[in-house]
Coordinates of C-alpha atoms in Angstrom, one line a residue:
M1 CA -4.9 -3.0 5.5
K2 CA -6.6 -2.9 8.9
K3 CA -9.4 -0.4 9.1
I4 CA -9.9 1.9 12.0
L5 CA -12.7 4.4 12.7
F6 CA -11.2 7.8 13.4
L7 CA -13.7 9.6 15.6
I8 CA -12.5 13.2 15.8
V9 CA -14.5 15.2 18.3
L10 CA -14.0 18.9 17.8
F11 CA -15.5 21.1 20.5
F12 CA -14.5 23.8 22.9
S13 CA -13.9 22.4 26.4
P14 CA -12.5 23.5 29.7
F15 CA -9.1 22.4 28.6
F16 CA -9.0 24.0 25.2
V17 CA -6.3 26.7 24.8
F18 CA -5.4 29.2 22.1
A19 CA -2.5 28.8 19.7
D20 CA -0.4 31.6 21.1
E21 CA -0.3 29.9 24.5
L22 CA 1.6 26.8 23.4
I23 CA 4.3 26.1 20.7
P24 CA 4.9 29.8 19.8
N25 CA 7.9 28.9 17.7
A26 CA 6.4 26.1 15.6
K27 CA 4.9 26.7 12.2
S28 CA 2.2 24.1 13.0
G29 CA 1.4 21.6 15.7
I30 CA -1.3 19.5 17.3
L31 CA -2.0 17.6 20.5
M32 CA -4.3 14.6 20.1
E33 CA -5.5 11.9 22.5
A34 CA -4.8 8.6 20.8
N35 CA -7.7 6.4 21.9
T36 CA -10.5 8.7 20.7
G37 CA -8.6 11.0 18.3
K38 CA -9.8 14.0 20.2
I39 CA -7.9 17.2 19.4
I40 CA -6.9 18.9 22.6
F41 CA -4.9 21.7 21.0
E42 CA -4.0 22.8 17.5
K43 CA -2.1 25.5 15.7
N44 CA -2.3 25.8 11.9
K45 CA -3.1 22.0 11.8
D46 CA -4.0 22.0 8.1
D47 CA -1.0 24.0 6.7
K48 CA 0.9 22.0 4.1
L49 CA 4.5 21.8 5.0
S50 CA 7.6 19.7 4.6
V51 CA 7.7 17.0 7.2
A52 CA 11.2 15.5 6.7
S53 CA 11.7 12.0 8.2
M54 CA 8.3 12.0 9.8
T55 CA 7.5 10.7 6.3
K56 CA 9.0 7.4 7.4
M57 CA 6.0 6.7 9.7
V58 CA 4.1 5.6 6.6
A59 CA 7.0 3.4 5.5
Q60 CA 7.0 1.8 9.0
T61 CA 3.2 1.3 8.6
I62 CA 3.7 -0.7 5.4
I63 CA 6.6 -2.7 6.9
L64 CA 4.4 -3.7 9.8
E65 CA 1.5 -4.6 7.6
E66 CA 3.7 -6.9 5.6
I67 CA 5.0 -8.5 8.9
E68 CA 1.4 -9.0 10.2
K69 CA 0.3 -10.5 6.9
G70 CA 3.2 -13.0 7.0
N71 CA 4.6 -11.7 3.7
I72 CA 7.9 -10.9 5.3
K73 CA 9.6 -12.0 8.6
W74 CA 11.9 -10.1 11.0
S75 CA 14.5 -12.7 10.3
D76 CA 14.5 -12.2 6.5
V77 CA 17.9 -11.3 5.1
V78 CA 17.9 -8.4 2.6
T79 CA 20.7 -7.5 0.2
V80 CA 21.4 -3.8 0.0
S81 CA 21.4 -2.3 -3.5
R82 CA 23.7 0.3 -4.9
N83 CA 20.8 2.8 -5.0
A84 CA 20.0 2.3 -1.3
S85 CA 23.6 2.5 -0.2
S86 CA 24.1 5.8 -2.0
M87 CA 21.4 7.6 0.0
G88 CA 22.5 10.8 1.8
G89 CA 21.3 12.4 4.9
S90 CA 20.7 10.3 8.0
Q91 CA 22.0 6.8 7.5
I92 CA 23.3 3.6 9.0
Y93 CA 26.1 3.4 6.4
L94 CA 24.9 0.4 4.5
E95 CA 27.2 -0.9 1.8
E96 CA 26.2 -2.2 -1.6
G97 CA 25.8 -6.0 -1.4
E98 CA 25.7 -6.0 2.4
K99 CA 23.2 -8.5 3.9
I100 CA 21.1 -7.4 6.8
T101 CA 17.9 -8.6 8.5
V102 CA 14.5 -6.9 8.2
E103 CA 14.6 -6.4 12.0
D104 CA 17.9 -4.6 11.9
L105 CA 16.7 -2.4 9.1
M106 CA 13.6 -1.5 11.1
K107 CA 15.8 -0.5 14.0
G108 CA 17.9 1.6 11.6
I109 CA 14.7 3.4 10.4
S110 CA 13.1 3.8 13.8
V111 CA 16.1 4.7 16.0
A112 CA 18.6 6.3 13.6
S113 CA 16.1 7.5 10.9
G114 CA 18.3 5.8 8.3
N115 CA 17.4 6.8 4.7
D116 CA 19.5 3.9 3.3
A117 CA 17.6 1.5 5.6
T118 CA 14.2 2.9 4.4
V119 CA 15.0 2.6 0.7
T120 CA 16.4 -0.9 1.2
M121 CA 13.0 -2.0 2.8
A122 CA 11.1 -0.1 0.1
E123 CA 12.9 -2.0 -2.6
Y124 CA 12.6 -5.3 -0.8
I125 CA 8.8 -4.9 -0.4
S126 CA 7.8 -3.3 -3.6
G127 CA 10.7 -3.8 -6.0
S128 CA 11.5 -0.1 -6.3
E129 CA 11.2 3.1 -4.2
K130 CA 8.8 4.5 -6.8
K131 CA 6.3 1.6 -6.4
F132 CA 6.7 1.7 -2.6
V133 CA 5.9 5.5 -2.6
E134 CA 2.7 4.8 -4.6
R135 CA 1.7 2.4 -1.9
M136 CA 2.5 5.0 0.8
N137 CA 0.2 7.5 -1.0
K138 CA -2.5 4.8 -1.0
V139 CA -2.1 4.3 2.7
V140 CA -2.7 8.0 3.2
K141 CA -5.7 8.0 0.9
D142 CA -7.2 5.0 2.8
L143 CA -6.9 7.0 6.0
G144 CA -9.0 9.7 4.5
L145 CA -6.2 12.3 4.4
K146 CA -6.4 14.9 1.7
N147 CA -3.4 17.2 2.5
T148 CA -0.5 14.7 2.3
H149 CA 1.5 13.7 -0.8
F150 CA 4.8 11.8 -0.9
V151 CA 7.4 11.8 -3.6
N152 CA 10.0 9.7 -1.8
C153 CA 10.0 7.3 1.2
T154 CA 12.6 9.1 3.2
G155 CA 11.3 12.7 3.6
L156 CA 14.3 14.3 1.8
D157 CA 13.3 17.7 0.4
E158 CA 11.5 17.5 -3.0
D159 CA 8.8 19.5 -4.7
D160 CA 5.3 18.2 -4.1
H161 CA 6.3 16.3 -0.9
Y162 CA 4.2 17.6 2.0
S163 CA 1.9 16.9 4.8
T164 CA 0.2 18.7 7.8
S165 CA 0.4 18.3 11.5
Y166 CA -3.1 17.0 11.6
D167 CA -2.4 14.4 8.9
M168 CA 0.8 13.4 10.7
A169 CA -1.2 12.9 13.9
I170 CA -3.6 10.6 12.2
I171 CA -0.8 8.6 10.6
A172 CA 0.9 8.4 14.0
R173 CA -2.4 7.3 15.6
N174 CA -3.0 4.6 13.0
L175 CA 0.6 3.3 13.5
I176 CA 0.2 3.2 17.3
I177 CA -3.2 1.7 17.5
N178 CA -3.3 -0.7 14.5
H179 CA 0.4 -1.6 14.5
S180 CA 1.5 -1.3 18.1
E181 CA 4.7 -3.2 17.6
I182 CA 6.2 0.0 16.3
L183 CA 6.6 1.0 20.0
R184 CA 9.0 -1.9 20.5
F185 CA 11.3 -0.1 18.0
S186 CA 10.6 3.6 18.7
S187 CA 11.2 3.2 22.4
I188 CA 14.8 1.9 22.0
H189 CA 17.2 4.4 23.5
E190 CA 20.3 2.7 22.1
D191 CA 21.3 -0.5 20.3
Y192 CA 23.9 -1.9 18.0
L193 CA 24.0 -3.2 14.4
R194 CA 26.5 -5.6 13.0
E195 CA 27.5 -6.9 16.4
G196 CA 30.4 -9.4 16.3
T197 CA 32.0 -7.7 13.3
D198 CA 34.6 -5.1 12.8
K199 CA 31.9 -2.7 11.6
K200 CA 29.8 -2.7 14.7
F201 CA 27.5 0.4 14.5
W202 CA 26.1 2.2 17.6
L203 CA 22.4 3.3 17.3
V204 CA 21.2 6.2 19.5
N205 CA 17.6 7.3 19.2
T206 CA 17.2 10.7 17.5
N207 CA 14.2 11.2 19.7
K208 CA 15.7 12.4 23.0
L209 CA 12.3 12.4 24.7
I210 CA 12.7 8.6 25.0
N211 CA 15.5 9.0 27.6
F212 CA 14.1 11.8 29.8
Y213 CA 10.3 12.4 29.4
D214 CA 8.2 10.2 31.7
G215 CA 6.1 7.8 29.6
A216 CA 7.6 8.7 26.2
D217 CA 8.0 5.7 23.9
G218 CA 8.0 7.2 20.4
L219 CA 7.6 8.2 17.7
K220 CA 9.6 9.9 14.9
T221 CA 11.9 12.9 14.4
G222 CA 12.6 14.9 11.3
H223 CA 15.0 17.5 10.0
T224 CA 15.8 19.0 6.6
D225 CA 16.6 22.5 5.3
D226 CA 13.0 23.0 4.1
A227 CA 11.2 21.3 7.0
L228 CA 13.5 22.6 9.7
Y229 CA 13.0 20.5 13.0
C230 CA 9.9 18.3 13.3
L231 CA 8.8 15.7 15.8
A232 CA 5.9 13.3 16.3
G233 CA 6.1 12.5 20.0
T234 CA 4.0 10.1 22.0
A235 CA 3.8 9.3 25.7
K236 CA 1.5 7.2 27.9
R237 CA 0.7 7.7 31.6
N238 CA -1.9 5.5 33.3
N239 CA -4.6 5.0 30.7
L240 CA -3.9 8.2 28.8
R241 CA -1.8 8.2 25.6
L242 CA -1.1 11.5 23.9
I243 CA 0.3 12.3 20.5
S244 CA 2.1 15.6 20.1
I245 CA 3.2 17.0 16.7
V246 CA 5.3 20.0 15.9
L247 CA 6.5 21.2 12.4
G248 CA 8.9 23.9 11.4
E249 CA 10.9 24.5 14.6
N250 CA 14.2 26.4 14.4
D251 CA 16.3 24.0 16.4
S252 CA 16.1 20.6 18.1
K253 CA 16.1 22.0 21.6
T254 CA 13.1 24.2 21.0
R255 CA 11.4 21.3 19.2
N256 CA 11.8 19.0 22.1
K257 CA 10.8 21.7 24.6
E258 CA 7.6 22.6 22.9
V259 CA 6.5 19.0 22.3
M260 CA 7.1 18.3 26.0
E261 CA 5.1 21.4 27.0
M262 CA 2.2 20.2 24.9
L263 CA 2.4 16.7 26.5
D264 CA 2.6 18.3 30.0
Y265 CA -0.4 20.4 29.2
G266 CA -2.4 17.3 28.3
F267 CA -1.4 15.2 31.2
N268 CA -2.0 18.0 33.6
N269 CA -5.4 18.9 32.4
I270 CA -7.2 15.8 31.1
K271 CA -7.7 12.1 32.0
M272 CA -8.9 9.0 30.3
N273 CA -11.9 7.4 32.0
I274 CA -12.2 3.8 30.9
L275 CA -15.9 3.0 30.9
K276 CA -15.7 -0.6 29.5
K277 CA -12.5 -2.7 29.5
K278 CA -11.4 -4.5 26.4
G279 CA -13.3 -7.9 26.3
S280 CA -16.2 -6.6 28.4
I281 CA -19.6 -8.2 27.6
V282 CA -21.9 -5.2 27.0
S283 CA -25.1 -7.0 25.8
K284 CA -26.6 -10.2 24.5
V285 CA -28.3 -10.8 21.2
R286 CA -30.8 -13.6 20.5
L287 CA -30.0 -15.5 17.4
D288 CA -32.3 -17.4 15.0
K289 CA -31.3 -20.5 13.0
A290 CA -27.8 -20.5 14.5
N291 CA -25.8 -23.0 16.5
I292 CA -26.1 -20.8 19.6
K293 CA -29.2 -19.1 21.0
Y294 CA -27.5 -16.0 22.4
L295 CA -24.4 -14.1 21.3
D296 CA -22.4 -12.1 23.8
L297 CA -21.3 -8.7 22.4
V298 CA -17.8 -8.0 23.5
T299 CA -15.7 -4.8 23.2
K300 CA -12.8 -5.1 20.9
D301 CA -10.8 -2.4 22.7
D302 CA -11.0 -0.3 25.8
L303 CA -13.9 2.1 25.6
G304 CA -12.9 5.4 27.2
V305 CA -13.8 9.1 27.3
I306 CA -11.6 12.1 27.8
E307 CA -12.5 14.3 30.8
G308 CA -11.0 17.2 32.5
I309 CA -9.2 16.6 35.8
G310 CA -11.9 16.4 38.5
E311 CA -14.7 16.4 36.0
K312 CA -17.6 13.9 36.2
K313 CA -20.3 13.3 33.6
N314 CA -23.2 11.0 33.0
Y315 CA -23.1 9.1 29.7
R316 CA -25.5 7.0 27.7
Y317 CA -24.6 4.0 25.5
K318 CA -26.0 3.1 22.1
I319 CA -25.4 -0.2 20.4
V320 CA -25.5 -0.4 16.7
L321 CA -25.5 -3.9 15.2
N322 CA -24.5 -4.9 11.8
K323 CA -26.7 -7.3 9.8
L324 CA -25.7 -10.7 11.0
I325 CA -24.9 -13.0 8.1
Y326 CA -23.8 -16.5 9.0
P327 CA -21.2 -17.9 9.4
I328 CA -19.5 -15.4 11.7
N329 CA -16.1 -16.2 13.1
K330 CA -15.0 -15.4 16.7
G331 CA -13.4 -12.0 16.8
N332 CA -15.3 -10.6 13.8
S333 CA -16.8 -7.2 14.1
V334 CA -20.6 -7.3 14.5
G335 CA -21.4 -3.7 15.4
K336 CA -20.4 -0.8 17.6
I337 CA -21.0 0.6 21.0
N338 CA -21.2 4.4 21.1
V339 CA -20.8 6.7 24.1
L340 CA -23.2 9.7 24.0
Y341 CA -23.0 12.9 26.0
N342 CA -25.6 15.6 25.3
N343 CA -26.7 13.4 22.4
N344 CA -23.3 13.6 20.7
I345 CA -21.1 10.6 20.1
I346 CA -17.9 11.2 22.0
S347 CA -16.3 7.7 21.8
S348 CA -16.8 4.4 20.2
S349 CA -15.6 0.8 20.1
D350 CA -16.1 -2.1 17.8
L351 CA -18.2 -5.0 19.2
I352 CA -16.9 -8.4 18.3
C353 CA -18.3 -11.9 18.1
S354 CA -17.5 -14.0 21.2
K355 CA -18.0 -17.4 19.5
N356 CA -18.0 -19.0 16.1
I357 CA -21.5 -18.9 14.7
K358 CA -22.9 -21.3 12.1
K359 CA -26.2 -21.4 10.4
I360 CA -28.4 -24.5 11.2
N361 CA -31.1 -26.0 9.0
Y362 CA -34.8 -25.5 9.8
F363 CA -35.3 -29.0 11.2
K364 CA -32.4 -28.5 13.6
F365 CA -33.8 -25.1 14.5
L366 CA -37.2 -26.6 15.5
V367 CA -35.6 -29.4 17.5
N368 CA -33.4 -27.0 19.5
N369 CA -36.4 -24.8 20.2
L370 CA -38.4 -27.9 21.4
I371 CA -35.6 -28.9 23.7
G372 CA -35.5 -25.3 25.0
L373 CA -39.2 -25.4 25.8
I374 CA -39.1 -28.8 27.5
F375 CA -35.9 -28.4 29.5
G376 CA -35.7 -24.6 29.8
N377 CA -32.1 -24.5 28.7
D378 CA -30.2 -22.7 25.9
Y379 CA -28.6 -24.9 23.3

C-alpha cells in the first residue's frame, strides 16, 4: 500500500469557527483541506457512529490498490455469486451467474452505492467478504486510525461497525491523494450498465452535489436506519481542495445543505498558496562514489500552505535528507522539505530522486575527480 504522511495541523486561526455555527443538525462533522490535512472546522469529530455506505470508501481504496499493482484490470470479467446477488439495500440488481466487468462494478459502487457490486468485488479480490473486511480493517490500521472498525464491506447496520467523521476524512483524503482515479468514478453524474441488452440499467449518482455544486467531484453518500444520512463531499476550486464530512443528518436535503455550507465557508475564507510546484528543484546534493556528482532534489507533489483570504506570511524551509544508500532509482523518496511558520511545521512534501544513481568503485571515483579538477566539469 502506498504510504502518505498525514500532517494534521491543529491550531486556532482567523478562520476557525465554533461547532454551533455550522452543521447544527449533524451528529458529527469535519471540514478538512486535502493537501495538508489541516482541519478547518470540526464538530464531535471523534464520536464513534454508524457511517453506512461511506464504508465503501475503504473497499474502493482496495480495488484501486489492486488495479495499480496490476493484480486486476478494469476489463476483467467477474461472475456474480448467489451471496452477492442476494444483498439488500442499495443495489444494481446483479443476478447470480451474471458476468460483469470490474469497471462496471466500480461504477455500480461509486455512483449507485451498490451493495451487490461491492460484495462481488470483495469476493473477486479476497475470495470472501470476511477476508476482504479483514483487509479493510488493515487499511484503516495502516492509516493510523484507532476509532474505526468494520464488520462488513457495505456499511449495512451491524454491531461493532463504526467510524468517526475524522477517520472518514482521513480515509477520503488517502483515497483522493493516493488513488486519484477514484474521482473519475465519483464525478459521474449518470451512466448506464448492461448497454445493448434488454436489462439496460440507468445509474444516477446518489451524491447530488456532483450536479449542482461548483467544483464538486465526489465522494460518497450513506444512509441506513442507524447511521441516518451521511456524506463525504469533496470539491476543488483553483488550487484548493476541501473534504467535508457529515454524519447523522435527519434527511438528505439537510445533509446536502450542511455539507455545502461547510464547503462554502472554506472556499470563502481560506486559500491554497502553492509555494513550490510539483517537480520543482529545491536544492542540490553533492554525492560521493556515485555515477553523478550532484543530485537535484525535486518535489514529489505541490508544496502549499493554507492561508486566510488576504493573508500574507513569511515562511522558512527546512530540508531533511534520508541516508542515501545506492542504488537509488529515479522517483524514489530521498527526504522531505518542510515549510515552517513560527518554528512550527505547517506543510511538507516528499523530495524525490531526479536521476538513477549507481555506486561506482574507488578507482572510478578517483578518475572522475581528476577529470573534474583538470577540466572543471561535473561528470
